[in-house]
Coordinates of C-alpha atoms in Angstrom, one line a residue:
M3 CA 50.9 -3.7 -24.4
T4 CA 47.1 -3.8 -25.3
K5 CA 46.2 -6.9 -27.2
I6 CA 43.3 -6.6 -29.5
L7 CA 41.5 -9.6 -30.7
I8 CA 39.3 -9.2 -33.8
V9 CA 37.0 -11.5 -35.0
G10 CA 36.0 -11.4 -38.7
G11 CA 37.8 -9.0 -41.4
V12 CA 36.0 -7.4 -44.2
A13 CA 34.4 -4.1 -43.6
G14 CA 34.0 -3.6 -39.7
G15 CA 36.9 -6.0 -38.5
A16 CA 39.3 -4.6 -41.2
S17 CA 38.7 -0.9 -40.3
A18 CA 39.1 -1.7 -36.8
A19 CA 42.5 -3.3 -37.3
A20 CA 44.3 -0.5 -39.6
R21 CA 42.9 2.3 -37.0
A22 CA 44.0 0.6 -34.1
R23 CA 47.4 0.5 -35.5
R24 CA 47.4 4.1 -36.7
L25 CA 46.9 4.8 -33.1
S26 CA 49.2 2.6 -31.4
E27 CA 52.7 1.0 -32.6
D28 CA 52.8 -1.4 -29.8
A29 CA 49.4 -2.8 -29.8
E30 CA 49.3 -6.3 -30.3
I31 CA 46.4 -6.5 -32.7
V32 CA 45.2 -10.4 -34.2
M33 CA 42.5 -10.7 -36.6
F34 CA 40.8 -14.1 -37.2
E35 CA 38.8 -15.0 -40.4
R36 CA 37.3 -18.2 -40.8
G37 CA 37.1 -18.0 -44.6
P38 CA 40.0 -17.9 -46.9
H39 CA 39.9 -14.0 -47.7
V40 CA 40.3 -11.6 -45.0
S41 CA 39.3 -8.3 -46.9
F42 CA 37.5 -8.4 -49.6
A43 CA 34.9 -6.2 -51.6
N44 CA 31.5 -7.8 -50.9
C45 CA 29.5 -5.5 -52.3
G46 CA 31.4 -6.2 -55.6
L47 CA 30.8 -10.3 -56.2
P48 CA 27.4 -9.8 -58.2
Y49 CA 29.6 -7.4 -60.6
H50 CA 32.4 -10.0 -60.9
I51 CA 29.5 -12.8 -62.1
G52 CA 28.4 -10.4 -64.7
G53 CA 31.5 -9.6 -65.9
E54 CA 31.4 -5.7 -65.0
I55 CA 34.6 -6.3 -63.0
Q56 CA 36.5 -8.6 -65.0
D57 CA 39.5 -9.3 -62.3
R58 CA 38.7 -11.2 -59.6
G59 CA 41.9 -9.9 -57.8
K60 CA 40.6 -6.3 -57.9
L61 CA 37.7 -7.8 -55.2
L62 CA 40.6 -8.7 -52.7
L63 CA 41.5 -5.7 -50.9
Q64 CA 43.9 -6.8 -48.4
T65 CA 45.6 -10.0 -47.8
P66 CA 47.1 -11.6 -45.0
E67 CA 50.5 -10.4 -46.3
S68 CA 49.4 -6.8 -47.2
F69 CA 48.1 -6.5 -43.5
L70 CA 50.8 -7.5 -42.1
A71 CA 53.5 -5.2 -44.2
R72 CA 51.5 -2.3 -43.7
F73 CA 49.9 -2.5 -40.6
N74 CA 51.7 -5.1 -38.6
V75 CA 48.4 -6.9 -38.1
D76 CA 48.5 -10.8 -37.5
A77 CA 45.7 -11.6 -39.8
R78 CA 44.9 -15.3 -39.8
V79 CA 42.6 -17.0 -42.4
M80 CA 40.9 -20.2 -42.0
N81 CA 40.8 -19.6 -38.3
E82 CA 37.4 -19.6 -36.5
V83 CA 36.8 -18.2 -33.1
I84 CA 34.4 -21.1 -31.6
S85 CA 33.9 -19.7 -28.2
V86 CA 34.9 -16.9 -25.6
D87 CA 35.8 -17.3 -22.0
R88 CA 34.8 -13.9 -20.7
S89 CA 36.2 -14.6 -17.1
N90 CA 39.7 -15.4 -18.1
K91 CA 39.5 -13.0 -21.3
S92 CA 40.5 -15.6 -23.7
V93 CA 38.9 -17.1 -26.9
T94 CA 39.3 -20.7 -28.5
V95 CA 40.4 -20.8 -32.1
K96 CA 39.7 -23.7 -34.5
N97 CA 42.1 -24.1 -37.3
V98 CA 39.6 -25.1 -40.2
L99 CA 42.1 -26.5 -42.3
D100 CA 43.5 -29.4 -39.6
G101 CA 40.7 -29.2 -36.9
S102 CA 43.3 -27.8 -34.2
E103 CA 42.4 -26.0 -31.5
Y104 CA 44.0 -23.2 -29.7
T105 CA 43.4 -20.4 -27.2
E106 CA 44.4 -16.3 -27.3
S107 CA 44.2 -14.2 -24.5
Y108 CA 42.9 -10.7 -24.7
D109 CA 42.6 -7.6 -23.2
F110 CA 39.9 -6.1 -26.0
L111 CA 37.8 -8.2 -28.1
L112 CA 36.0 -7.1 -31.3
L113 CA 33.2 -8.9 -33.0
S114 CA 32.9 -8.4 -36.6
P115 CA 31.1 -11.5 -37.7
G116 CA 28.6 -9.6 -40.2
A117 CA 25.1 -11.6 -41.3
S118 CA 24.7 -14.6 -42.7
P119 CA 21.9 -14.9 -45.6
V120 CA 18.6 -16.0 -44.5
V121 CA 17.8 -19.7 -46.0
P122 CA 14.3 -20.6 -45.3
P123 CA 13.2 -24.3 -44.7
I124 CA 11.8 -24.9 -48.2
P125 CA 11.7 -28.6 -49.3
G126 CA 14.2 -29.2 -51.3
I127 CA 16.4 -26.4 -50.8
D128 CA 19.7 -28.6 -50.1
N129 CA 20.6 -29.3 -53.6
P130 CA 23.9 -28.1 -55.9
L131 CA 22.2 -25.7 -58.0
T132 CA 20.9 -23.7 -55.1
H133 CA 23.2 -20.6 -53.5
S134 CA 23.3 -17.7 -51.9
L135 CA 26.1 -15.0 -52.2
R136 CA 27.9 -13.6 -49.0
N137 CA 31.5 -14.1 -49.9
I138 CA 34.2 -14.9 -52.2
P139 CA 33.6 -19.0 -52.0
D140 CA 30.0 -18.4 -52.7
M141 CA 30.9 -16.8 -55.6
D142 CA 33.2 -19.3 -56.9
K143 CA 30.8 -21.8 -56.6
I144 CA 28.1 -19.7 -58.7
L145 CA 30.7 -19.0 -61.3
N146 CA 31.7 -22.8 -61.4
V147 CA 27.8 -23.8 -62.2
L148 CA 27.9 -21.1 -64.9
K149 CA 31.2 -22.5 -66.4
T150 CA 30.5 -26.2 -66.0
K151 CA 26.5 -26.3 -66.6
Q152 CA 24.3 -25.1 -69.6
V153 CA 22.5 -22.8 -68.0
T154 CA 19.9 -21.4 -70.1
H155 CA 17.4 -20.0 -67.1
A156 CA 18.4 -18.5 -63.8
T157 CA 15.5 -17.9 -61.1
V158 CA 16.5 -15.0 -58.2
V159 CA 14.3 -15.4 -55.0
G160 CA 14.4 -11.9 -53.5
G161 CA 14.3 -8.2 -54.6
G162 CA 16.9 -6.4 -52.3
F163 CA 20.1 -5.3 -53.3
I164 CA 21.8 -8.7 -53.8
G165 CA 18.7 -10.3 -55.6
L166 CA 18.6 -7.1 -57.6
E167 CA 22.6 -7.3 -58.6
M168 CA 22.0 -10.9 -59.3
M169 CA 19.2 -10.3 -61.8
E170 CA 21.4 -8.1 -63.6
A171 CA 24.6 -10.0 -63.8
F172 CA 22.4 -13.1 -65.2
H173 CA 20.6 -10.6 -68.1
A174 CA 24.3 -9.4 -68.8
L175 CA 25.4 -13.2 -69.4
G176 CA 22.5 -13.5 -71.8
I177 CA 20.7 -15.8 -69.1
Q178 CA 16.7 -15.7 -69.3
T179 CA 15.7 -14.9 -65.7
S180 CA 12.6 -14.9 -63.5
L181 CA 12.9 -12.7 -60.3
I182 CA 10.6 -14.0 -57.5
E183 CA 9.4 -11.4 -54.4
M184 CA 6.9 -12.2 -51.8
A185 CA 6.2 -8.6 -51.5
D186 CA 4.3 -6.7 -53.5
Q187 CA 7.8 -4.3 -54.4
V188 CA 11.7 -5.1 -55.2
M189 CA 13.6 -2.6 -52.9
T190 CA 11.9 -2.1 -49.6
P191 CA 14.4 0.7 -48.1
V192 CA 12.0 2.9 -50.8
D193 CA 8.0 3.1 -51.0
R194 CA 6.2 1.1 -53.7
E195 CA 5.2 3.9 -55.9
M196 CA 9.3 4.7 -56.2
A197 CA 9.9 0.9 -56.8
G198 CA 7.5 1.2 -59.6
F199 CA 9.9 2.9 -61.8
V200 CA 12.2 -0.3 -61.3
H201 CA 9.6 -2.6 -61.9
A202 CA 8.8 -1.3 -65.2
E203 CA 12.7 -1.2 -66.1
I204 CA 12.9 -4.6 -64.9
K205 CA 10.2 -5.6 -67.0
Q206 CA 11.2 -3.8 -70.1
K207 CA 14.5 -5.9 -69.9
G208 CA 12.6 -8.9 -70.4
I209 CA 13.2 -10.2 -67.3
D210 CA 10.1 -12.7 -65.8
L211 CA 8.9 -10.3 -62.6
Q212 CA 6.8 -12.0 -60.0
L213 CA 5.8 -9.7 -57.4
G214 CA 3.5 -11.2 -54.3
V215 CA 4.7 -14.7 -55.1
A216 CA 6.7 -17.1 -52.3
L217 CA 8.5 -20.1 -53.4
E218 CA 7.0 -23.2 -51.9
A219 CA 8.9 -26.2 -52.9
I220 CA 12.1 -27.3 -55.0
E221 CA 12.4 -30.6 -57.0
Y222 CA 16.0 -31.4 -57.9
Q223 CA 15.9 -33.3 -61.4
P224 CA 19.1 -35.1 -62.2
H225 CA 19.0 -35.4 -66.0
K226 CA 22.3 -37.1 -67.2
D227 CA 23.0 -34.2 -70.0
N228 CA 21.8 -31.4 -67.8
E229 CA 20.5 -31.7 -64.4
N230 CA 18.1 -28.6 -63.2
L231 CA 15.2 -27.5 -60.6
L232 CA 11.6 -27.6 -60.7
L233 CA 10.2 -24.7 -58.6
S234 CA 6.8 -24.8 -57.1
L235 CA 5.3 -21.5 -56.3
N236 CA 2.6 -20.5 -54.4
N237 CA 0.4 -18.7 -57.1
G238 CA 0.1 -22.5 -58.3
Q239 CA 2.6 -22.2 -61.0
Q240 CA 5.8 -24.6 -61.7
L241 CA 9.2 -23.0 -62.6
E242 CA 12.1 -24.9 -64.7
T243 CA 15.4 -23.4 -63.3
D244 CA 18.9 -24.4 -64.1
L245 CA 20.4 -22.0 -61.2
L246 CA 18.7 -20.8 -58.1
I247 CA 19.7 -17.9 -56.0
M248 CA 18.3 -17.1 -52.5
A249 CA 18.6 -13.6 -51.5
I250 CA 15.8 -13.3 -49.4
G251 CA 17.9 -11.3 -47.1
V252 CA 20.4 -11.6 -44.1
R253 CA 20.6 -12.0 -40.3
P254 CA 22.5 -11.1 -37.7
E255 CA 25.6 -13.8 -37.0
T256 CA 24.9 -13.8 -33.2
N257 CA 26.4 -17.7 -32.4
L258 CA 29.7 -16.5 -30.7
A259 CA 27.9 -13.6 -28.8
V260 CA 25.3 -16.1 -27.5
Q261 CA 27.8 -18.4 -26.5
A262 CA 29.5 -15.8 -24.3
G263 CA 26.3 -14.7 -22.5
L264 CA 26.5 -10.9 -24.3
E265 CA 23.2 -9.3 -24.0
L266 CA 20.9 -9.4 -27.6
G267 CA 18.7 -6.6 -28.7
P268 CA 15.2 -6.8 -29.3
L269 CA 15.6 -7.3 -32.8
G270 CA 18.1 -10.1 -32.7
G271 CA 21.2 -8.2 -33.0
I272 CA 24.2 -7.9 -30.5
K273 CA 23.3 -5.0 -28.3
T274 CA 26.0 -2.4 -28.4
N275 CA 26.0 1.2 -26.3
D276 CA 27.0 4.5 -28.3
M277 CA 31.0 3.3 -27.9
M278 CA 30.3 0.3 -29.8
Q279 CA 30.7 -1.8 -26.3
T280 CA 28.5 -4.8 -25.9
S281 CA 26.9 -5.8 -22.3
D282 CA 30.8 -6.7 -21.7
P283 CA 33.0 -4.0 -21.8
S284 CA 36.1 -5.2 -22.9
I285 CA 34.2 -6.7 -25.8
F286 CA 33.2 -4.3 -28.6
A287 CA 31.2 -5.4 -31.6
V288 CA 30.3 -3.7 -35.0
G289 CA 28.9 -4.1 -38.7
D290 CA 25.8 -6.4 -39.5
A291 CA 25.8 -8.4 -36.7
I292 CA 24.8 -5.3 -34.3
E293 CA 21.6 -3.4 -33.3
E294 CA 22.4 0.1 -33.9
K295 CA 20.3 3.6 -33.2
D296 CA 17.9 5.0 -35.8
F297 CA 19.2 8.4 -36.6
V298 CA 15.7 9.5 -37.0
T299 CA 13.9 7.8 -34.3
G300 CA 16.4 7.0 -32.0
A301 CA 15.2 3.5 -31.6
Q302 CA 16.9 0.3 -32.6
T303 CA 17.2 -0.7 -35.9
L304 CA 19.4 -3.2 -37.9
V305 CA 20.9 -2.0 -40.9
P306 CA 23.4 -4.2 -42.8
L307 CA 25.6 -1.6 -44.9
A308 CA 29.2 -1.0 -45.5
G309 CA 29.2 2.7 -44.6
P310 CA 28.1 2.2 -41.0
A311 CA 30.5 -0.9 -40.5
N312 CA 33.3 1.0 -41.3
R313 CA 32.7 3.6 -39.2
Q314 CA 31.5 1.7 -36.3
G315 CA 35.4 -0.2 -36.8
R316 CA 37.1 2.8 -36.6
M317 CA 35.3 4.1 -33.2
A318 CA 35.5 0.9 -31.7
A319 CA 39.3 1.1 -32.6
D320 CA 39.6 4.6 -31.1
N321 CA 37.9 3.7 -27.7
M322 CA 40.0 0.2 -27.2
L323 CA 42.9 2.6 -26.9
G324 CA 41.5 4.9 -24.4
R325 CA 39.7 7.6 -26.6
S326 CA 36.0 8.4 -26.1
E327 CA 34.3 8.4 -29.5
T328 CA 30.4 7.9 -29.7
Y329 CA 28.6 6.5 -32.6
Q330 CA 26.0 9.0 -34.0
G331 CA 23.2 6.4 -35.5
T332 CA 22.5 5.2 -38.8
Q333 CA 20.1 7.0 -41.5
G334 CA 20.4 4.0 -44.1
T335 CA 21.5 5.7 -46.6
A336 CA 21.7 3.4 -49.8
I337 CA 21.6 3.2 -53.5
C338 CA 21.0 0.4 -56.2
K339 CA 22.1 0.2 -59.8
V340 CA 19.2 -1.6 -61.7
F341 CA 20.1 -1.6 -65.6
E342 CA 19.7 1.9 -66.7
L343 CA 18.1 3.2 -63.2
A344 CA 19.9 4.2 -59.9
I345 CA 17.4 3.9 -57.0
A346 CA 18.4 5.6 -53.5
S347 CA 17.1 6.5 -50.1
T348 CA 18.0 7.9 -46.9
G349 CA 16.3 8.0 -43.5
K350 CA 12.9 6.5 -42.6
N351 CA 10.2 5.3 -45.5
E352 CA 6.5 6.2 -45.5
K353 CA 5.8 2.8 -44.8
Q354 CA 8.1 2.7 -41.2
L355 CA 6.5 6.3 -40.6
K356 CA 3.0 4.4 -40.5
R357 CA 4.0 1.5 -38.5
D358 CA 5.8 3.9 -36.0
G359 CA 2.3 6.4 -35.8
V360 CA 4.7 9.1 -37.1
D361 CA 3.0 12.1 -38.6
Y362 CA 4.4 13.0 -41.9
E363 CA 3.6 14.9 -45.1
K364 CA 5.0 13.8 -48.2
V365 CA 6.1 15.7 -51.7
Y366 CA 7.4 14.6 -55.2
V367 CA 8.8 16.2 -57.7
H368 CA 9.8 14.9 -61.4
T369 CA 12.5 17.2 -62.9
A370 CA 15.8 17.4 -64.8
S371 CA 18.7 15.9 -63.7
H372 CA 20.3 18.8 -65.4
A373 CA 19.4 21.8 -67.7
S374 CA 16.5 20.4 -69.8
Y375 CA 17.7 22.2 -72.8
Y376 CA 21.4 20.5 -72.5
P377 CA 21.8 17.1 -74.2
G378 CA 21.5 13.8 -71.8
A379 CA 19.1 15.3 -69.3
E380 CA 17.1 12.5 -67.7
I381 CA 14.3 12.9 -65.2
V382 CA 14.9 12.5 -61.5
S383 CA 11.7 11.4 -59.7
F384 CA 12.2 12.5 -55.9
K385 CA 10.0 11.6 -53.0
M386 CA 10.7 13.8 -49.6
L387 CA 9.0 12.9 -46.4
F388 CA 8.9 15.4 -43.6
D389 CA 7.1 16.5 -40.3
P390 CA 4.1 18.9 -41.2
K391 CA 4.7 21.0 -38.4
S392 CA 8.4 21.5 -37.6
G393 CA 9.5 20.8 -41.1
K394 CA 12.0 18.2 -40.0
I395 CA 13.5 16.1 -42.6
L396 CA 12.2 12.3 -42.3
G397 CA 13.7 10.5 -45.1
A398 CA 14.0 10.8 -49.0
Q399 CA 14.1 9.0 -52.0
A400 CA 14.9 8.9 -55.8
V401 CA 14.6 7.4 -58.9
G402 CA 16.4 8.2 -62.5
K403 CA 19.1 7.2 -64.8
D404 CA 21.2 10.4 -63.6
G405 CA 21.9 12.7 -60.8
I406 CA 20.2 10.2 -57.7
D407 CA 23.2 9.7 -55.7
K408 CA 23.9 13.4 -55.9
R409 CA 20.3 14.1 -54.4
I410 CA 20.1 11.3 -52.0
D411 CA 23.8 12.6 -50.7
V412 CA 22.9 16.3 -50.3
M413 CA 19.7 15.0 -48.2
A414 CA 21.5 12.8 -46.2
V415 CA 23.8 15.3 -45.2
A416 CA 20.8 18.0 -44.7
Q417 CA 19.3 15.3 -42.5
R418 CA 22.2 14.6 -40.2
A419 CA 22.7 18.5 -39.9
G420 CA 19.5 18.8 -38.6
M421 CA 17.9 21.0 -41.6
T422 CA 14.3 21.5 -42.0
V423 CA 12.5 21.9 -45.2
E424 CA 12.5 25.6 -44.7
Q425 CA 16.1 25.7 -44.9
L426 CA 16.3 23.2 -47.8
Q427 CA 15.1 26.4 -50.2
H428 CA 18.0 28.1 -49.4
L429 CA 20.6 25.4 -50.2
E430 CA 23.2 26.8 -53.1
L431 CA 24.0 23.8 -55.2
T432 CA 26.4 23.7 -58.3
Y433 CA 24.7 24.8 -61.5
A434 CA 25.8 24.8 -65.0
P435 CA 23.7 23.4 -67.9
P436 CA 26.1 20.0 -67.9
F437 CA 25.4 19.2 -64.7
G438 CA 22.3 21.0 -62.7
S439 CA 19.6 23.4 -63.1
A440 CA 18.9 26.9 -61.2
K441 CA 16.7 25.6 -59.3
D442 CA 17.5 22.0 -58.0
V443 CA 15.5 19.3 -57.6
I444 CA 16.1 19.5 -53.8
N445 CA 15.2 23.0 -54.1
Q446 CA 11.9 22.4 -55.9
A447 CA 10.8 19.7 -53.4
A448 CA 11.5 22.3 -50.8
F449 CA 9.3 24.9 -52.5
V450 CA 6.6 22.4 -52.9
A451 CA 6.8 21.2 -49.1
N452 CA 7.1 24.9 -47.8
N453 CA 4.1 26.0 -49.9
L454 CA 1.9 23.1 -48.2
I455 CA 3.6 24.1 -44.4
K456 CA 2.5 27.7 -45.5
G457 CA -1.2 26.5 -46.6
D458 CA -0.2 28.3 -50.4
A459 CA -1.3 24.8 -51.7
T460 CA -3.5 21.8 -50.9
A461 CA -2.4 18.8 -51.5
I462 CA -3.8 15.1 -52.8
H463 CA -1.9 12.2 -53.1
Y464 CA -2.1 9.4 -55.8
D465 CA -3.6 6.9 -53.4
E466 CA -6.4 9.2 -52.7
I467 CA -7.5 9.7 -56.3
T468 CA -9.5 6.7 -56.7
N469 CA -11.8 7.8 -53.6
L470 CA -13.1 10.5 -54.8
T471 CA -16.8 11.9 -53.7
D472 CA -19.6 13.7 -55.6
D473 CA -18.6 16.6 -54.2
Q474 CA -14.8 16.8 -56.2
I475 CA -14.4 16.7 -59.5
L476 CA -10.9 16.3 -61.8
L477 CA -9.5 18.4 -63.8
D478 CA -6.5 17.6 -66.1
V479 CA -5.0 20.9 -66.9
R480 CA -2.1 19.0 -69.6
N481 CA -2.5 19.7 -73.5
P482 CA -4.9 17.3 -75.4
G483 CA -2.0 15.8 -76.9
E484 CA -0.4 14.5 -73.6
L485 CA -3.7 12.8 -72.9
Q486 CA -3.3 10.6 -76.2
S487 CA 0.3 9.6 -75.6
V488 CA 0.5 8.9 -71.8
G489 CA -2.9 8.4 -70.7
Y490 CA -5.5 10.2 -68.3
L491 CA -7.6 9.5 -65.4
K492 CA -11.1 8.8 -66.2
G493 CA -14.0 11.3 -65.8
A494 CA -11.4 14.3 -65.7
I495 CA -12.2 17.5 -67.2
N496 CA -9.6 18.7 -69.8
I497 CA -8.9 22.4 -69.9
P498 CA -5.1 23.2 -70.5
V499 CA -3.4 25.4 -68.1
D500 CA -3.0 28.4 -70.6
Q501 CA -6.6 28.2 -71.4
L502 CA -7.6 28.1 -67.8
R503 CA -8.4 31.9 -67.1
Q504 CA -10.6 32.4 -70.3
R505 CA -12.5 29.1 -69.5
M506 CA -12.9 29.3 -65.5
E507 CA -16.5 29.6 -65.6
E508 CA -16.8 26.1 -67.3
L509 CA -16.0 24.6 -63.6
P510 CA -18.8 24.5 -60.6
K511 CA -18.0 26.5 -57.6
D512 CA -19.9 24.5 -55.2
K513 CA -17.4 21.6 -56.0
E514 CA -13.9 20.8 -55.2
I515 CA -11.8 20.7 -58.1
I516 CA -8.9 18.3 -57.7
I517 CA -6.3 19.4 -60.3
Y518 CA -3.8 17.0 -62.3
C519 CA -0.9 17.9 -64.5
Q520 CA 1.9 15.7 -65.6
V521 CA 4.2 16.3 -62.5
G522 CA 2.6 18.4 -60.3
L523 CA 3.9 21.9 -61.8
R524 CA 1.5 23.3 -63.9
G525 CA -1.1 21.5 -61.7
N526 CA -0.1 24.4 -58.8
V527 CA 0.1 27.3 -61.3
A528 CA -4.2 26.2 -61.9
Y529 CA -4.2 25.9 -58.6
R530 CA -3.3 29.3 -57.7
Q531 CA -5.2 30.7 -60.4
L532 CA -8.2 28.7 -58.9
V533 CA -7.9 29.4 -55.3
N534 CA -7.6 33.4 -56.2
N535 CA -10.8 33.3 -58.1
G536 CA -12.6 31.8 -54.9
Y537 CA -12.6 28.2 -55.8
K538 CA -12.0 25.1 -53.9
A539 CA -9.2 22.9 -54.7
K540 CA -6.3 20.7 -54.5
N541 CA -3.1 19.8 -56.4
L542 CA -2.4 16.2 -57.3
I543 CA 1.3 16.0 -56.1
G544 CA 3.8 14.6 -58.5
G545 CA 1.3 14.6 -61.2
Y546 CA 0.1 12.0 -63.3
R547 CA 3.8 10.1 -63.3
T548 CA 3.6 9.4 -59.4
Y549 CA -0.3 7.7 -60.0
L550 CA 1.1 5.8 -63.1
Y551 CA 4.3 4.3 -61.5
A552 CA 2.4 3.7 -58.5
Q553 CA 0.6 1.0 -60.6
A554 CA 3.2 -0.3 -62.2

């Protein structure tokens, strides 16, 4: 009889336990969780704080009792595994409630300890009004502050998933909120020009958004009536706040792996092979604590997401019980709701490709989520990164109010299937006016990408527009009314695209014409007219809209 011990519940550990039981009725399966809850929806915690998920019980996916009843798994909460004895294949467990210790033997051990919030060594950070959010006890502490104190202002440090979700939760509760982010953008899985749409949305909702700003010190001010914090920022500002959430990221929880003498990877996570085995073949590891293989580059990466953790837990259970499953790499497909917007990405972003020296080209399209004449259509702003020679899909990002998950999910599947941008042109996606367009956002992005690859279009990008030479002139092909309502690039000649054939001689043939419109579509029409008439030209990919939000 195989005996499997699992350290940590939630996504990876609970998935492994359930899968192991489905494969073997006689395996002995014990799961240890040092907290009070063995399986909970950690991604749902901010939404309970903000009130969208009202029933706290909905966050508890399984209890020790339900695990025992359905899966015959011995789930022990408030039991912390404190050491591993690899030579004797046993672990020492501490009962958190009474401090007693005992040992448990194993045939296979699965580590799924997750990742812990990064808490920087900021002076004054240890105080009763500063919290991070990882589990249900953390959530309850935050809820307790909101219930017992008069919180009129909250501050969130960190613009990642948890930070953005907590910012929105406080806003939903009517609390004035500041969001402090050290980088020049929120939501670092996407590039800055795509994050610009989110910056605009955050500011429009009245949030005090401070980018490129770091928290330097915290002073706890214990007034009798209502204690608060005085925050010192590195831009010289001071900020009074009633509640502080630290959400600057997570790092793999590796204490147990280090104690056991298991190998760590170059990024500080537990090193595993494709079968989810650590450097000890009897010990497996999954989830946020491990380094996994990046799907695009094959390099090691840290991706703390629930989807990969669930799949890894299932595969680890398979392999413990004699199967031979391999993990196929992580794309990092993710989405976040920020007020009315959704922002999502898959694969690599431009920052990462530049850092790794990967050759790439990019396209932007801004087009309707469904047929624009049917009510409720919203703009999908879409960015695709690809190899300019092979057409391999390197990554995609999208932001908007509707249809964002659908587009990034399609791109995630296309990338995993090894499709090229040439093949994306042929995707046949659902179309009826309430749901899509006859030429979907993804088809359109593929058309633009293929135009660039085949030389049917020559691109200029928003970040090159400010460095034009005397041999280049700007041509705005929008209608004059648009220039007044949404703005324009200084120094541009304005000839609407529908007048261009008649007025082409107004443009000099000895200069390169840099064409732009609102989103790039009319610019492409103008580009083809000009080059077919012997002009040198480039089209601003993604148009004025991309340029505008890159500044936001």
